[in-house]
Tab-separated table of C-alpha atoms and ligand atoms in Angstrom:
chain	number	residue	atom	x	y	z
A	152	MET	CA	-2.625	-20.178	2.736
A	153	ALA	CA	-1.169	-17.034	2.421
A	154	ASN	CA	-0.043	-14.887	5.678
A	155	LEU	CA	-1.383	-11.303	6.804
A	156	ILE	CA	0.546	-10.014	9.041
A	157	ALA	CA	1.043	-6.548	10.718
A	158	ILE	CA	4.573	-5.481	11.702
A	159	ARG	CA	5.970	-2.081	13.420
A	160	GLY	CA	8.526	-0.241	11.758
A	161	ASP	CA	9.902	1.741	8.567
A	162	ILE	CA	8.856	0.242	4.986
A	163	THR	CA	11.843	1.203	3.549
A	164	THR	CA	14.036	-1.278	5.623
A	165	LEU	CA	12.284	-4.392	4.016
A	166	SER	CA	14.088	-7.168	2.122
A	167	VAL	CA	10.852	-8.350	0.399
A	168	ASP	CA	9.874	-8.346	-3.253
A	169	ALA	CA	7.648	-5.463	-3.375
A	170	ILE	CA	6.576	-2.276	-1.492
A	171	VAL	CA	3.950	-0.188	-1.648
A	172	ASN	CA	4.547	3.989	-1.826
A	173	ALA	CA	1.627	6.057	-0.706
A	174	ALA	CA	2.046	8.796	-3.565
A	175	ASN	CA	0.022	11.345	-4.942
A	176	THR	CA	-0.978	11.921	-8.585
A	177	SER	CA	2.377	13.372	-10.047
A	178	LEU	CA	4.212	10.398	-8.834
A	179	LEU	CA	6.854	12.716	-8.416
A	180	GLY	CA	7.710	12.440	-4.843
A	181	GLY	CA	6.451	14.143	-1.921
A	182	GLY	CA	6.736	13.930	2.436
A	183	GLY	CA	5.456	11.054	4.752
A	184	VAL	CA	6.534	7.411	3.495
A	185	ASP	CA	6.682	8.868	-0.567
A	186	GLY	CA	9.612	10.799	0.726
A	187	ALA	CA	10.855	8.416	2.922
A	188	ILE	CA	11.090	5.906	-0.036
A	189	HIS	CA	12.914	8.276	-2.279
A	190	ARG	CA	15.275	9.372	-0.058
A	191	ALA	CA	16.463	5.707	0.872
A	192	ALA	CA	15.858	4.293	-3.371
A	193	GLY	CA	18.084	7.060	-4.648
A	194	PRO	CA	17.255	9.645	-7.447
A	195	GLU	CA	17.321	6.980	-9.944
A	196	LEU	CA	13.754	6.357	-8.631
A	197	LEU	CA	12.589	9.956	-9.466
A	198	ALA	CA	14.020	9.833	-13.035
A	199	ALA	CA	12.189	6.595	-13.252
A	200	CYS	CA	8.815	7.878	-11.673
A	201	ARG	CA	8.988	11.231	-14.311
A	202	THR	CA	8.809	8.161	-17.212
A	203	LEU	CA	5.247	7.246	-15.872
A	204	HIS	CA	3.418	10.454	-16.335
A	205	GLY	CA	1.541	10.318	-13.175
A	206	CYS	CA	-1.214	8.193	-11.713
A	207	ALA	CA	-4.585	8.419	-11.297
A	208	THR	CA	-6.334	7.961	-7.307
A	209	GLY	CA	-7.274	4.461	-6.994
A	210	ASN	CA	-4.421	3.045	-9.209
A	211	ALA	CA	-1.082	2.247	-8.723
A	212	LYS	CA	2.266	1.720	-10.950
A	213	ALA	CA	5.604	0.036	-10.594
A	214	THR	CA	9.206	0.897	-10.550
A	215	PRO	CA	12.124	-0.813	-9.829
A	216	GLY	CA	13.473	-0.644	-5.979
A	217	PHE	CA	16.995	0.724	-6.887
A	218	ARG	CA	18.735	1.312	-3.666
A	219	LEU	CA	16.246	-0.423	-1.698
A	220	PRO	CA	15.842	-3.547	-0.381
A	221	ALA	CA	12.825	-4.508	-2.206
A	222	LYS	CA	13.038	-5.353	-5.737
A	223	TRP	CA	10.055	-3.288	-6.581
A	224	VAL	CA	8.453	-0.252	-5.565
A	225	PHE	CA	4.117	0.286	-6.583
A	226	HIS	CA	3.051	3.547	-6.711
A	227	ALA	CA	-0.374	3.673	-5.157
A	228	VAL	CA	-2.621	7.214	-5.196
A	229	GLY	CA	-4.800	7.090	-2.137
A	230	PRO	CA	-7.674	9.552	-2.266
A	231	VAL	CA	-8.057	12.635	-0.006
A	232	TRP	CA	-10.823	11.735	3.056
A	233	HIS	CA	-13.468	14.603	2.323
A	234	GLY	CA	-15.827	12.885	4.596
A	235	GLY	CA	-16.550	9.821	2.959
A	236	GLY	CA	-19.356	10.902	0.112
A	237	HIS	CA	-16.658	10.965	-2.530
A	238	HIS	CA	-16.268	7.538	-3.554
A	239	GLU	CA	-12.913	7.255	-0.840
A	240	ASP	CA	-13.705	3.971	0.065
A	241	GLU	CA	-13.826	2.492	-3.470
A	242	LEU	CA	-10.617	4.488	-4.676
A	243	LEU	CA	-9.046	3.073	-1.706
A	244	ALA	CA	-9.766	-0.353	-2.367
A	245	GLY	CA	-8.725	0.103	-6.144
A	246	CYS	CA	-4.935	0.960	-4.513
A	247	TYR	CA	-4.788	-2.452	-3.009
A	248	ARG	CA	-6.423	-4.178	-6.089
A	249	ARG	CA	-4.086	-2.746	-8.264
A	250	CYS	CA	-1.033	-3.556	-6.059
A	251	LEU	CA	-2.227	-7.216	-6.032
A	252	GLU	CA	-2.598	-7.168	-10.067
A	253	LEU	CA	1.132	-5.844	-10.287
A	254	ALA	CA	2.727	-8.068	-7.633
A	255	ARG	CA	1.135	-11.029	-10.019
A	256	GLU	CA	2.392	-9.081	-13.416
A	257	HIS	CA	5.985	-8.876	-11.528
A	258	GLN	CA	6.037	-12.549	-9.666
A	259	THR	CA	5.952	-11.163	-6.168
A	260	ARG	CA	5.945	-13.183	-3.235
A	261	SER	CA	5.942	-11.244	-0.256
A	262	LEU	CA	4.644	-7.314	-0.400
A	263	ALA	CA	4.730	-4.738	2.170
A	264	PHE	CA	1.676	-2.003	2.225
A	265	PRO	CA	1.766	1.546	4.802
A	266	ALA	CA	-1.484	2.289	5.671
A	267	ILE	CA	-2.181	4.426	2.121
A	268	SER	CA	-4.023	7.884	2.831
A	269	THR	CA	-4.099	7.514	6.379
A	270	GLY	CA	-1.260	10.681	7.148
A	271	VAL	CA	-1.661	13.771	5.062
A	272	TYR	CA	-4.832	12.924	3.585
A	273	ARG	CA	-6.438	12.010	6.465
A	274	PHE	CA	-8.484	9.299	5.790
A	275	PRO	CA	-9.664	7.681	9.311
A	276	PRO	CA	-7.114	4.970	10.012
A	277	GLN	CA	-9.297	2.050	11.498
A	278	ARG	CA	-11.819	2.679	8.191
A	279	ALA	CA	-8.608	2.394	6.139
A	280	ALA	CA	-7.464	-0.349	7.572
A	281	ARG	CA	-10.756	-2.583	7.287
A	282	ILE	CA	-10.291	-1.818	3.586
A	283	ALA	CA	-6.865	-2.623	3.485
A	284	ILE	CA	-7.261	-6.417	5.208
A	285	ASP	CA	-10.427	-7.066	3.348
A	286	THR	CA	-9.298	-6.150	-0.537
A	287	VAL	CA	-6.583	-8.004	0.306
A	288	ARG	CA	-7.955	-11.002	1.673
A	289	GLU	CA	-10.312	-10.951	-1.254
A	290	ARG	CA	-8.004	-10.580	-4.228
A	291	LEU	CA	-4.696	-12.407	-2.634
A	292	GLU	CA	-5.262	-15.961	-3.926
A	293	ALA	CA	-5.619	-14.685	-7.415
A	294	SER	CA	-1.983	-12.807	-6.757
A	295	GLY	CA	-0.023	-15.503	-6.017
A	296	VAL	CA	1.471	-13.301	-3.557
A	297	GLU	CA	2.255	-15.477	-0.066
A	298	LEU	CA	3.327	-13.136	2.389
A	299	VAL	CA	1.791	-9.619	2.981
A	300	ASN	CA	2.836	-7.200	5.680
A	301	PHE	CA	0.983	-3.971	6.581
A	302	VAL	CA	3.864	-1.973	8.010
A	303	CYS	CA	2.573	0.431	10.531
A	304	PHE	CA	4.414	3.643	11.969
A	305	ASN	CA	2.998	3.813	15.083
A	306	GLN	CA	1.138	1.842	17.819
A	307	GLU	CA	-2.152	3.358	17.312
A	308	THR	CA	-2.208	2.168	13.577
A	309	PHE	CA	-0.386	-1.736	14.815
A	310	SER	CA	-3.050	-2.052	17.522
A	311	LEU	CA	-5.575	-1.213	14.892
A	312	TYR	CA	-4.388	-4.191	12.374
A	313	GLU	CA	-3.737	-6.616	15.076
A	314	ASP	CA	-7.104	-6.470	16.592
A	315	LEU	CA	-8.402	-6.859	12.533
A	316	LEU	CA	-6.325	-9.603	11.722
A	317	SER	CA	-6.849	-11.782	14.855
A	318	GLY	CA	-10.384	-11.394	14.205
A	319	PRO	CA	-12.956	-13.602	12.484
A	320	VAL	CA	-12.400	-13.965	8.873
A	321	PRO	CA	-15.546	-12.749	7.130
A	322	VAL	CA	-17.131	-15.359	4.371
A	323	PRO	CA	-16.381	-14.318	1.025
A	324	THR	CA	-19.807	-13.058	-1.014
A	325	VAL	CA	-19.087	-14.216	-4.750
B	265	AR6	N1	7.177	3.445	6.667
B	265	AR6	C1	5.891	3.309	7.071
B	265	AR6	N2	4.794	3.844	6.949
B	265	AR6	C2	5.186	5.359	6.807
B	265	AR6	C3	6.680	6.022	7.066
B	265	AR6	C4	7.321	4.836	6.760
B	265	AR6	N3	8.723	5.254	6.868
B	265	AR6	N4	6.400	6.867	6.955
B	265	AR6	C5	4.761	7.548	6.948
B	265	AR6	N5	4.654	6.193	7.352
B	265	AR6	P1	1.669	9.502	4.198
B	265	AR6	P2	-1.055	9.759	2.655
B	265	AR6	C6	2.706	6.149	7.335
B	265	AR6	O1	1.169	11.073	4.644
B	265	AR6	O2	-1.660	10.134	3.811
B	265	AR6	C7	2.571	12.718	0.205
B	265	AR6	O3	3.396	13.484	0.419
B	265	AR6	C8	1.967	6.902	7.909
B	265	AR6	O4	2.553	7.543	9.937
B	265	AR6	O5	3.139	9.367	3.944
B	265	AR6	O6	-1.632	8.797	1.757
B	265	AR6	C9	2.878	12.021	-1.062
B	265	AR6	O7	3.320	12.226	-1.686
B	265	AR6	C10	0.795	7.253	7.523
B	265	AR6	O8	-0.062	5.982	8.545
B	265	AR6	O9	0.743	9.164	2.817
B	265	AR6	C11	0.827	12.735	-0.974
B	265	AR6	O10	0.805	13.806	-0.955
B	265	AR6	C12	1.259	6.391	6.152
B	265	AR6	O11	2.181	5.909	6.415
B	265	AR6	C13	0.761	12.565	0.694
B	265	AR6	O12	1.925	12.579	1.124
B	265	AR6	C14	0.530	7.193	4.860
B	265	AR6	O13	0.701	8.996	5.431
B	265	AR6	C15	-0.088	10.649	0.494
B	265	AR6	O14	-0.760	11.163	1.619
């Protein structure tokens, strides 16, 4: 049974097979976790991102981790929150789904996600955490991933994930 855990800290320090970036459609860097990942990975990361020619919202693309301890970075583009009536939930779920597909393609056993879209993009944190956990649980088995870290940058996010992860696991609807 794969493990889903919440941890507090900086995703750039983790020695996992892949970390996920909360990027924008240009994939050319930004602030928040994106800025931290680019600083830690070094300029080779930006050069690799340039070759990807951007990424649609709800999708993700992979690069090596370069100077990061993680082997791969999956650059996911979450939706900007516009009140919930603009397919934000589906687009956010799409990011997590696509990252698990990339994990399978890159033989990733351990993976770390930040709370995509909950910073600059203003997605409500609790709603985002529920989508993150439900989507990962749904797609985990097919991905081959054994350990998923939900990396929380502050105590509020950490408490949210702890509560949701310790709650009852919903019965899958197939
Ligand atoms: N490790 C883990 N989580 C972090 C870190 C870190 N080092 N730094 C921030 N967070 P955000 P978004 C958390 O704003 O909302 C960028 O400019 C942060 O507390 O990084 O998806 C991109 O280029 C929050 O919980 O991403 C895009 O333009 C979460 O990561 C835009 O921001 C996401 O916050 C994307 O916005």
